Amino acid sequence: MNTLIAYFSYTGHTKGIAQQIQDLTGGTLFEIRPLDAYSSDYDTTERQARKETREDYRPALAEQVSDFASYDTILLGTPNWFNTIAPSVATFLSENDFSGKKIALFCTNGGGGLGHTVSNIQKLVKGTEMLDSLNLYEDGGADAKAKIEAWLKKNGLY
């Protein structure tokens, strides 16, 4: 199984989870980054993100995954941005062919849970199998590793 761990992270929570997943799976880590980075000022970014998600904006990405076709399983990380996936993740999903691939979502949030992330991913990718999702509050807390291991095992990835 060739696994890609693709994630977008603004505060660092999703990145930390992605790194823990890589430690456990040995998958290839890829950070989804917009070409134009978000402001380091949280309030400015929050206003921008709210507008982008409302308008279904798809920012250009700084880079693409080389040899995307070689991966059969994608562990996809996003923060819950206003009840959906981050705009950069939406761009990533819409610019790659997920036919025949499996996707397992890991979503960090500040209290909104998964929101509509799963259904919004399913709207963007066709011909893929959605595995069970992992929902983590912020950085997952002290038992993040145990939650990640259980999620990977449930999906047959560990």
PDB file of C-alpha atoms in Angstrom:
ATOM      1  CA  MET A   1       0.000   0.000   0.000  1.00  0.00           C
ATOM      2  CA  ASN A   2       1.405   3.376  -1.021  1.00  0.00           C
ATOM      3  CA  THR A   3       0.076   6.051   1.349  1.00  0.00           C
ATOM      4  CA  LEU A   4       0.092   9.817   1.004  1.00  0.00           C
ATOM      5  CA  ILE A   5      -0.556  11.985   4.047  1.00  0.00           C
ATOM      6  CA  ALA A   6      -1.735  15.282   2.561  1.00  0.00           C
ATOM      7  CA  TYR A   7      -2.740  18.058   4.943  1.00  0.00           C
ATOM      8  CA  PHE A   8      -3.373  21.773   5.314  1.00  0.00           C
ATOM      9  CA  SER A   9      -2.625  23.421   8.647  1.00  0.00           C
ATOM     10  CA  TYR A  10      -2.943  27.022   9.787  1.00  0.00           C
ATOM     11  CA  THR A  11      -2.348  26.869  13.550  1.00  0.00           C
ATOM     12  CA  GLY A  12      -0.146  23.772  13.501  1.00  0.00           C
ATOM     13  CA  HIS A  13      -2.660  21.317  15.015  1.00  0.00           C
ATOM     14  CA  THR A  14      -3.319  19.451  11.761  1.00  0.00           C
ATOM     15  CA  LYS A  15       0.403  19.414  10.933  1.00  0.00           C
ATOM     16  CA  GLY A  16       1.188  17.833  14.305  1.00  0.00           C
ATOM     17  CA  ILE A  17      -1.406  15.117  13.726  1.00  0.00           C
ATOM     18  CA  ALA A  18      -0.073  14.501  10.197  1.00  0.00           C
ATOM     19  CA  GLN A  19       3.446  14.063  11.580  1.00  0.00           C
ATOM     20  CA  GLN A  20       2.208  11.558  14.172  1.00  0.00           C
ATOM     21  CA  ILE A  21       0.407   9.642  11.411  1.00  0.00           C
ATOM     22  CA  GLN A  22       3.598   9.579   9.356  1.00  0.00           C
ATOM     23  CA  ASP A  23       5.552   8.237  12.340  1.00  0.00           C
ATOM     24  CA  LEU A  24       3.043   5.380  12.643  1.00  0.00           C
ATOM     25  CA  THR A  25       2.514   4.564   8.961  1.00  0.00           C
ATOM     26  CA  GLY A  26       5.695   5.599   7.180  1.00  0.00           C
ATOM     27  CA  GLY A  27       3.529   7.322   4.546  1.00  0.00           C
ATOM     28  CA  THR A  28       4.705  10.233   2.416  1.00  0.00           C
ATOM     29  CA  LEU A  29       3.985  13.609   4.012  1.00  0.00           C
ATOM     30  CA  PHE A  30       2.761  16.464   1.800  1.00  0.00           C
ATOM     31  CA  GLU A  31       1.718  19.905   3.065  1.00  0.00           C
ATOM     32  CA  ILE A  32      -1.063  21.504   1.035  1.00  0.00           C
ATOM     33  CA  ARG A  33      -0.133  25.186   0.898  1.00  0.00           C
ATOM     34  CA  PRO A  34      -1.829  28.032  -0.926  1.00  0.00           C
ATOM     35  CA  LEU A  35       0.393  29.985  -3.300  1.00  0.00           C
ATOM     36  CA  ASP A  36      -0.449  33.144  -1.351  1.00  0.00           C
ATOM     37  CA  ALA A  37       0.040  32.371   2.335  1.00  0.00           C
ATOM     38  CA  TYR A  38      -2.529  33.404   4.905  1.00  0.00           C
ATOM     39  CA  SER A  39      -1.772  36.260   7.285  1.00  0.00           C
ATOM     40  CA  SER A  40      -0.139  35.383  10.587  1.00  0.00           C
ATOM     41  CA  ASP A  41      -2.826  37.542  12.220  1.00  0.00           C
ATOM     42  CA  TYR A  42      -5.572  35.134  13.287  1.00  0.00           C
ATOM     43  CA  ASP A  43      -8.444  37.637  13.025  1.00  0.00           C
ATOM     44  CA  THR A  44      -7.427  38.666   9.501  1.00  0.00           C
ATOM     45  CA  THR A  45      -7.210  35.033   8.416  1.00  0.00           C
ATOM     46  CA  GLU A  46     -10.530  34.211  10.073  1.00  0.00           C
ATOM     47  CA  ARG A  47     -12.294  36.955   8.076  1.00  0.00           C
ATOM     48  CA  GLN A  48     -10.605  35.829   4.861  1.00  0.00           C
ATOM     49  CA  ALA A  49     -11.382  32.136   5.482  1.00  0.00           C
ATOM     50  CA  ARG A  50     -15.034  32.873   6.269  1.00  0.00           C
ATOM     51  CA  LYS A  51     -15.351  34.769   2.963  1.00  0.00           C
ATOM     52  CA  GLU A  52     -13.485  32.086   0.998  1.00  0.00           C
ATOM     53  CA  THR A  53     -15.587  29.207   2.318  1.00  0.00           C
ATOM     54  CA  ARG A  54     -18.820  31.149   1.758  1.00  0.00           C
ATOM     55  CA  GLU A  55     -17.800  31.890  -1.860  1.00  0.00           C
ATOM     56  CA  ASP A  56     -16.452  28.355  -2.515  1.00  0.00           C
ATOM     57  CA  TYR A  57     -13.069  29.893  -3.383  1.00  0.00           C
ATOM     58  CA  ARG A  58     -10.276  27.641  -4.699  1.00  0.00           C
ATOM     59  CA  PRO A  59      -6.840  29.227  -4.172  1.00  0.00           C
ATOM     60  CA  ALA A  60      -3.882  28.307  -6.354  1.00  0.00           C
ATOM     61  CA  LEU A  61      -1.529  25.917  -4.604  1.00  0.00           C
ATOM     62  CA  ALA A  62       2.192  26.479  -4.041  1.00  0.00           C
ATOM     63  CA  GLU A  63       3.026  22.983  -5.327  1.00  0.00           C
ATOM     64  CA  GLN A  64       1.510  19.685  -6.423  1.00  0.00           C
ATOM     65  CA  VAL A  65       2.216  16.115  -5.354  1.00  0.00           C
ATOM     66  CA  SER A  66       4.697  14.511  -7.705  1.00  0.00           C
ATOM     67  CA  ASP A  67       3.482  11.151  -9.034  1.00  0.00           C
ATOM     68  CA  PHE A  68       0.046  11.412  -7.381  1.00  0.00           C
ATOM     69  CA  ALA A  69      -1.149   8.407  -9.408  1.00  0.00           C
ATOM     70  CA  SER A  70       1.258   6.117  -7.512  1.00  0.00           C
ATOM     71  CA  TYR A  71      -0.668   6.507  -4.240  1.00  0.00           C
ATOM     72  CA  ASP A  72      -3.619   4.255  -3.509  1.00  0.00           C
ATOM     73  CA  THR A  73      -4.544   5.614  -0.070  1.00  0.00           C
ATOM     74  CA  ILE A  74      -4.766   9.286   0.862  1.00  0.00           C
ATOM     75  CA  LEU A  75      -4.866  10.298   4.514  1.00  0.00           C
ATOM     76  CA  LEU A  76      -6.309  13.779   4.184  1.00  0.00           C
ATOM     77  CA  GLY A  77      -5.956  16.380   6.931  1.00  0.00           C
ATOM     78  CA  THR A  78      -7.860  19.627   7.266  1.00  0.00           C
ATOM     79  CA  PRO A  79      -9.020  21.893  10.022  1.00  0.00           C
ATOM     80  CA  ASN A  80     -12.775  22.421  10.153  1.00  0.00           C
ATOM     81  CA  TRP A  81     -13.102  25.883   8.598  1.00  0.00           C
ATOM     82  CA  PHE A  82     -16.584  27.221   9.118  1.00  0.00           C
ATOM     83  CA  ASN A  83     -18.134  23.757   9.001  1.00  0.00           C
ATOM     84  CA  THR A  84     -16.257  22.599   5.887  1.00  0.00           C
ATOM     85  CA  ILE A  85     -12.809  21.807   4.512  1.00  0.00           C
ATOM     86  CA  ALA A  86     -10.186  24.518   4.117  1.00  0.00           C
ATOM     87  CA  PRO A  87     -10.222  26.117   0.628  1.00  0.00           C
ATOM     88  CA  SER A  88      -6.700  24.843  -0.143  1.00  0.00           C
ATOM     89  CA  VAL A  89      -7.876  21.292   0.540  1.00  0.00           C
ATOM     90  CA  ALA A  90     -10.809  21.830  -1.826  1.00  0.00           C
ATOM     91  CA  THR A  91      -8.334  22.927  -4.517  1.00  0.00           C
ATOM     92  CA  PHE A  92      -6.175  19.853  -3.860  1.00  0.00           C
ATOM     93  CA  LEU A  93      -9.191  17.572  -4.184  1.00  0.00           C
ATOM     94  CA  SER A  94     -10.467  19.202  -7.360  1.00  0.00           C
ATOM     95  CA  GLU A  95      -7.047  19.213  -9.084  1.00  0.00           C
ATOM     96  CA  ASN A  96      -6.203  15.520  -8.595  1.00  0.00           C
ATOM     97  CA  ASP A  97      -7.764  12.316  -9.912  1.00  0.00           C
ATOM     98  CA  PHE A  98      -8.949  10.234  -6.967  1.00  0.00           C
ATOM     99  CA  SER A  99     -10.504   7.449  -9.048  1.00  0.00           C
ATOM    100  CA  GLY A 100      -9.927   4.083  -7.390  1.00  0.00           C
ATOM    101  CA  LYS A 101      -8.242   5.613  -4.350  1.00  0.00           C
ATOM    102  CA  LYS A 102      -9.217   5.388  -0.689  1.00  0.00           C
ATOM    103  CA  ILE A 103      -9.470   8.543   1.415  1.00  0.00           C
ATOM    104  CA  ALA A 104      -9.376   8.642   5.213  1.00  0.00           C
ATOM    105  CA  LEU A 105     -10.039  12.097   6.637  1.00  0.00           C
ATOM    106  CA  PHE A 106      -8.474  13.462   9.801  1.00  0.00           C
ATOM    107  CA  CYS A 107     -10.047  16.717  10.896  1.00  0.00           C
ATOM    108  CA  THR A 108      -8.965  19.065  13.658  1.00  0.00           C
ATOM    109  CA  ASN A 109     -11.405  21.576  15.071  1.00  0.00           C
ATOM    110  CA  GLY A 110     -12.044  24.092  17.797  1.00  0.00           C
ATOM    111  CA  GLY A 111     -15.390  22.584  18.769  1.00  0.00           C
ATOM    112  CA  GLY A 112     -17.239  22.133  15.470  1.00  0.00           C
ATOM    113  CA  GLY A 113     -16.468  18.442  15.000  1.00  0.00           C
ATOM    114  CA  LEU A 114     -16.459  17.157  11.437  1.00  0.00           C
ATOM    115  CA  GLY A 115     -19.199  19.548  10.326  1.00  0.00           C
ATOM    116  CA  HIS A 116     -19.870  18.984   6.617  1.00  0.00           C
ATOM    117  CA  THR A 117     -16.280  18.023   5.799  1.00  0.00           C
ATOM    118  CA  VAL A 118     -17.045  14.439   4.751  1.00  0.00           C
ATOM    119  CA  SER A 119     -20.026  15.285   2.536  1.00  0.00           C
ATOM    120  CA  ASN A 120     -18.127  18.191   0.974  1.00  0.00           C
ATOM    121  CA  ILE A 121     -15.191  15.925   0.162  1.00  0.00           C
ATOM    122  CA  GLN A 122     -17.544  13.397  -1.413  1.00  0.00           C
ATOM    123  CA  LYS A 123     -18.960  16.135  -3.651  1.00  0.00           C
ATOM    124  CA  LEU A 124     -15.464  16.949  -4.949  1.00  0.00           C
ATOM    125  CA  VAL A 125     -14.125  13.447  -5.544  1.00  0.00           C
ATOM    126  CA  LYS A 126     -15.876  10.695  -7.444  1.00  0.00           C
ATOM    127  CA  GLY A 127     -14.899   7.055  -7.715  1.00  0.00           C
ATOM    128  CA  THR A 128     -13.176   6.935  -4.369  1.00  0.00           C
ATOM    129  CA  GLU A 129     -13.841   4.991  -1.204  1.00  0.00           C
ATOM    130  CA  MET A 130     -14.244   7.105   1.933  1.00  0.00           C
ATOM    131  CA  LEU A 131     -12.901   5.335   5.001  1.00  0.00           C
ATOM    132  CA  ASP A 132     -13.845   6.243   8.576  1.00  0.00           C
ATOM    133  CA  SER A 133     -12.863   9.752   9.636  1.00  0.00           C
ATOM    134  CA  LEU A 134     -10.914  10.940  12.653  1.00  0.00           C
ATOM    135  CA  ASN A 135     -12.252  13.975  14.499  1.00  0.00           C
ATOM    136  CA  LEU A 136      -9.833  15.670  16.911  1.00  0.00           C
ATOM    137  CA  TYR A 137     -10.307  18.718  19.095  1.00  0.00           C
ATOM    138  CA  GLU A 138      -7.357  21.043  18.432  1.00  0.00           C
ATOM    139  CA  ASP A 139      -4.141  18.946  18.777  1.00  0.00           C
ATOM    140  CA  GLY A 140      -5.962  15.842  20.012  1.00  0.00           C
ATOM    141  CA  GLY A 141      -4.866  16.196  23.624  1.00  0.00           C
ATOM    142  CA  ALA A 142      -2.798  13.803  25.698  1.00  0.00           C
ATOM    143  CA  ASP A 143      -4.360  10.712  24.124  1.00  0.00           C
ATOM    144  CA  ALA A 144      -3.969  11.849  20.484  1.00  0.00           C
ATOM    145  CA  LYS A 145      -1.595   8.992  19.633  1.00  0.00           C
ATOM    146  CA  ALA A 146      -4.032   6.372  20.973  1.00  0.00           C
ATOM    147  CA  LYS A 147      -6.895   7.943  18.980  1.00  0.00           C
ATOM    148  CA  ILE A 148      -4.767   8.004  15.814  1.00  0.00           C
ATOM    149  CA  GLU A 149      -3.692   4.369  16.286  1.00  0.00           C
ATOM    150  CA  ALA A 150      -7.310   3.260  16.823  1.00  0.00           C
ATOM    151  CA  TRP A 151      -8.437   5.157  13.701  1.00  0.00           C
ATOM    152  CA  LEU A 152      -5.642   3.665  11.583  1.00  0.00           C
ATOM    153  CA  LYS A 153      -6.445   0.154  12.845  1.00  0.00           C
ATOM    154  CA  LYS A 154     -10.174   0.622  12.194  1.00  0.00           C
ATOM    155  CA  ASN A 155      -9.337   1.533   8.596  1.00  0.00           C
ATOM    156  CA  GLY A 156      -6.861  -1.340   8.192  1.00  0.00           C
ATOM    157  CA  LEU A 157      -3.938   1.060   7.817  1.00  0.00           C
ATOM    158  CA  TYR A 158      -1.874   0.088  10.890  1.00  0.00           C
TER     159      TYR A 158
END
